[in-house]
Coordinates of C-alpha atoms in Angstrom, one line a residue:
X1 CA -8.3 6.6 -16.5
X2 CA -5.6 8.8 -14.5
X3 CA -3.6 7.5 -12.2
X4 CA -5.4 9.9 -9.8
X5 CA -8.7 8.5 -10.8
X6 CA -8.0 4.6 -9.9
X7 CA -6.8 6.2 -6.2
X8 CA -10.1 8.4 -5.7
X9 CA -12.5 6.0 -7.5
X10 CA -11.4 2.4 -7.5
X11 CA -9.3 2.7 -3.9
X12 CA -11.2 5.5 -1.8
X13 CA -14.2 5.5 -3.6
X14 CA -15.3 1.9 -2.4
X15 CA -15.4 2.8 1.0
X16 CA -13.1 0.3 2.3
X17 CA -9.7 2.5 1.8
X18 CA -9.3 5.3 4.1
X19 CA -5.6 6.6 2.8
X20 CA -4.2 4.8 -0.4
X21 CA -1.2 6.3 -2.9
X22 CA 0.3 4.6 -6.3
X23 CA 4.1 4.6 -5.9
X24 CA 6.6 4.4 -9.1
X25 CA 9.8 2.4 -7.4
X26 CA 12.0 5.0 -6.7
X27 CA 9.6 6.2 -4.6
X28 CA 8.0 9.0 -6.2
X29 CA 4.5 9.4 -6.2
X30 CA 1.9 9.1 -9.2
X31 CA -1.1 9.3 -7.5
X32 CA -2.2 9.5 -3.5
X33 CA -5.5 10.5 -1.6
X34 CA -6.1 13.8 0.5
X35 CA -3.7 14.4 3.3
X36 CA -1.7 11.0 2.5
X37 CA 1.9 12.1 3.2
X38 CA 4.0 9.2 2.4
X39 CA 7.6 9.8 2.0
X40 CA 10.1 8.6 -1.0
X41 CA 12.3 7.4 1.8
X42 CA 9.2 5.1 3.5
X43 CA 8.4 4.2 0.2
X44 CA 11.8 3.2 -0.7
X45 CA 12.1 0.8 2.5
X46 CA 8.7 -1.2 1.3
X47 CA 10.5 -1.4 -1.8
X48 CA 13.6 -2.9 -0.5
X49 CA 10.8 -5.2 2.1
X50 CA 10.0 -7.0 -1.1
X51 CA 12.7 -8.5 -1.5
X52 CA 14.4 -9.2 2.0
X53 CA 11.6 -8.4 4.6
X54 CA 14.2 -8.9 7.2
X55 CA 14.1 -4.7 8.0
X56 CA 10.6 -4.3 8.1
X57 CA 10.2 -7.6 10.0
X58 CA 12.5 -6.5 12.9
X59 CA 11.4 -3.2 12.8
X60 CA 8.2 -2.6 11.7
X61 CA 6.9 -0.3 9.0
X62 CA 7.0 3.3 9.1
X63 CA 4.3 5.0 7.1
X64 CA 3.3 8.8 7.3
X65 CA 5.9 8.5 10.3
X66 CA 3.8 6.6 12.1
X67 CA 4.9 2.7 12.9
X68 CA 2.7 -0.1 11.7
X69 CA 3.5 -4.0 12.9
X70 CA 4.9 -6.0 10.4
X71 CA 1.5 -8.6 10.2
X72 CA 3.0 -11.3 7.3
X73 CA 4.4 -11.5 3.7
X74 CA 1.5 -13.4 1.9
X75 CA 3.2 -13.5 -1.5
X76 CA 6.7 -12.1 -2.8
X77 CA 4.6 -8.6 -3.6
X78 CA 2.2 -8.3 -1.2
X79 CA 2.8 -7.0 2.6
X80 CA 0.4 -6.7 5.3
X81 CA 0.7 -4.7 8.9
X82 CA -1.5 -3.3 11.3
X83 CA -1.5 -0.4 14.3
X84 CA -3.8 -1.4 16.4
X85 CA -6.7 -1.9 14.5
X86 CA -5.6 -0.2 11.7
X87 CA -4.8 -2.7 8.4
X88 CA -2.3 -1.6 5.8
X89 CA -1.5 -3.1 2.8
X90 CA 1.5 -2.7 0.2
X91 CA 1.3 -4.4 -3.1
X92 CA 4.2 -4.0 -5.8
X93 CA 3.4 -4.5 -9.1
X94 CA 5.9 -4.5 -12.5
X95 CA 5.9 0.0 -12.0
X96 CA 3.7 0.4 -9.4
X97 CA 4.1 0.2 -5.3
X98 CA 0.2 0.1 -3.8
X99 CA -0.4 1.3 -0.5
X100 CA -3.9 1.0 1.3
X101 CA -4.6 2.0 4.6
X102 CA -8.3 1.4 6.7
X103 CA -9.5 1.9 10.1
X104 CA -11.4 0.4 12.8
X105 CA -14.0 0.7 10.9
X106 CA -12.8 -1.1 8.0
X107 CA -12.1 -5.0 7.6
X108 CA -9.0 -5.6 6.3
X109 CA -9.6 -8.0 4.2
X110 CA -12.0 -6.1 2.1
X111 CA -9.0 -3.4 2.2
X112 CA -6.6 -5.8 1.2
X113 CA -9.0 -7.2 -1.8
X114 CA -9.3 -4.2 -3.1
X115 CA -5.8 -2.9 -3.2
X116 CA -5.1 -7.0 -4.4
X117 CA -7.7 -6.4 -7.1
X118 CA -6.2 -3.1 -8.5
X119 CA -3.0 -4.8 -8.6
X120 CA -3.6 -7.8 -10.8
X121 CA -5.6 -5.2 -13.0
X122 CA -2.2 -3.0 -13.1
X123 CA 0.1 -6.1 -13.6
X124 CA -2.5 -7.1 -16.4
X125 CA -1.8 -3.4 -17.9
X126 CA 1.8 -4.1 -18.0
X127 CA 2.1 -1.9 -14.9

């Protein structure tokens, strides 16, 4: 499977994604959905959130230029925030940086199981 394919079919394609992409570290993107404009830059301050979420916490985090709350740091790799009712998730992986985004009209937690879901199966890839 591309790396395309896992972001239209196993992210997207479930319905409870709106806006996903699939990251390498330096920030550079391998894979994203329709009209997802992340930039290396945003990507490369999730990166650095990992590992001292001190930034993001203070700050928030800035995706698509658009500011997201900093919600919690579940596990050393996974982020969650929110704009208003919006959920986003970032998951880092071995390769990989995950990012989900859902709607209103989306529970978050299926959106972050999902994205969760891909990344264990990516970590189990060696990714």
């Amino acid at each position: 499977m591309s790396w395309q394919e896992y972001v239209d079919k196993q992210l997207i394609g479930t319905g409870k994604v709106v806006k996903a992409g699939i990251y390498g570290h330096d920030g550079s993107p391998w894979a994203i959905s329709k009209d997802f404009k992340v930039t290396v830059a945003e990507v490369g301050v999730l990166n650095a959130a990992f590992d001292n979420i001190s930034n993001i916490a203070a700050n928030g985090i800035f995706i698509e230029g658009e500011k997201y709350l900093f919600v919690r740091q579940a596990d050393v790799n996974i982020i969650y925030g929110r704009k208003g009712t919006d959920p986003i998730i970032a998951v880092k992986t071995g390769q990989t940086i995950i990012i989900g985004v859902g709607d209103e009209q989306r529970v978050a937690g299926d959106l972050n199981g999902v994205v969760e879901g891909l990344a264990t199966y990516l970590i189990g890839c060696g990714y």
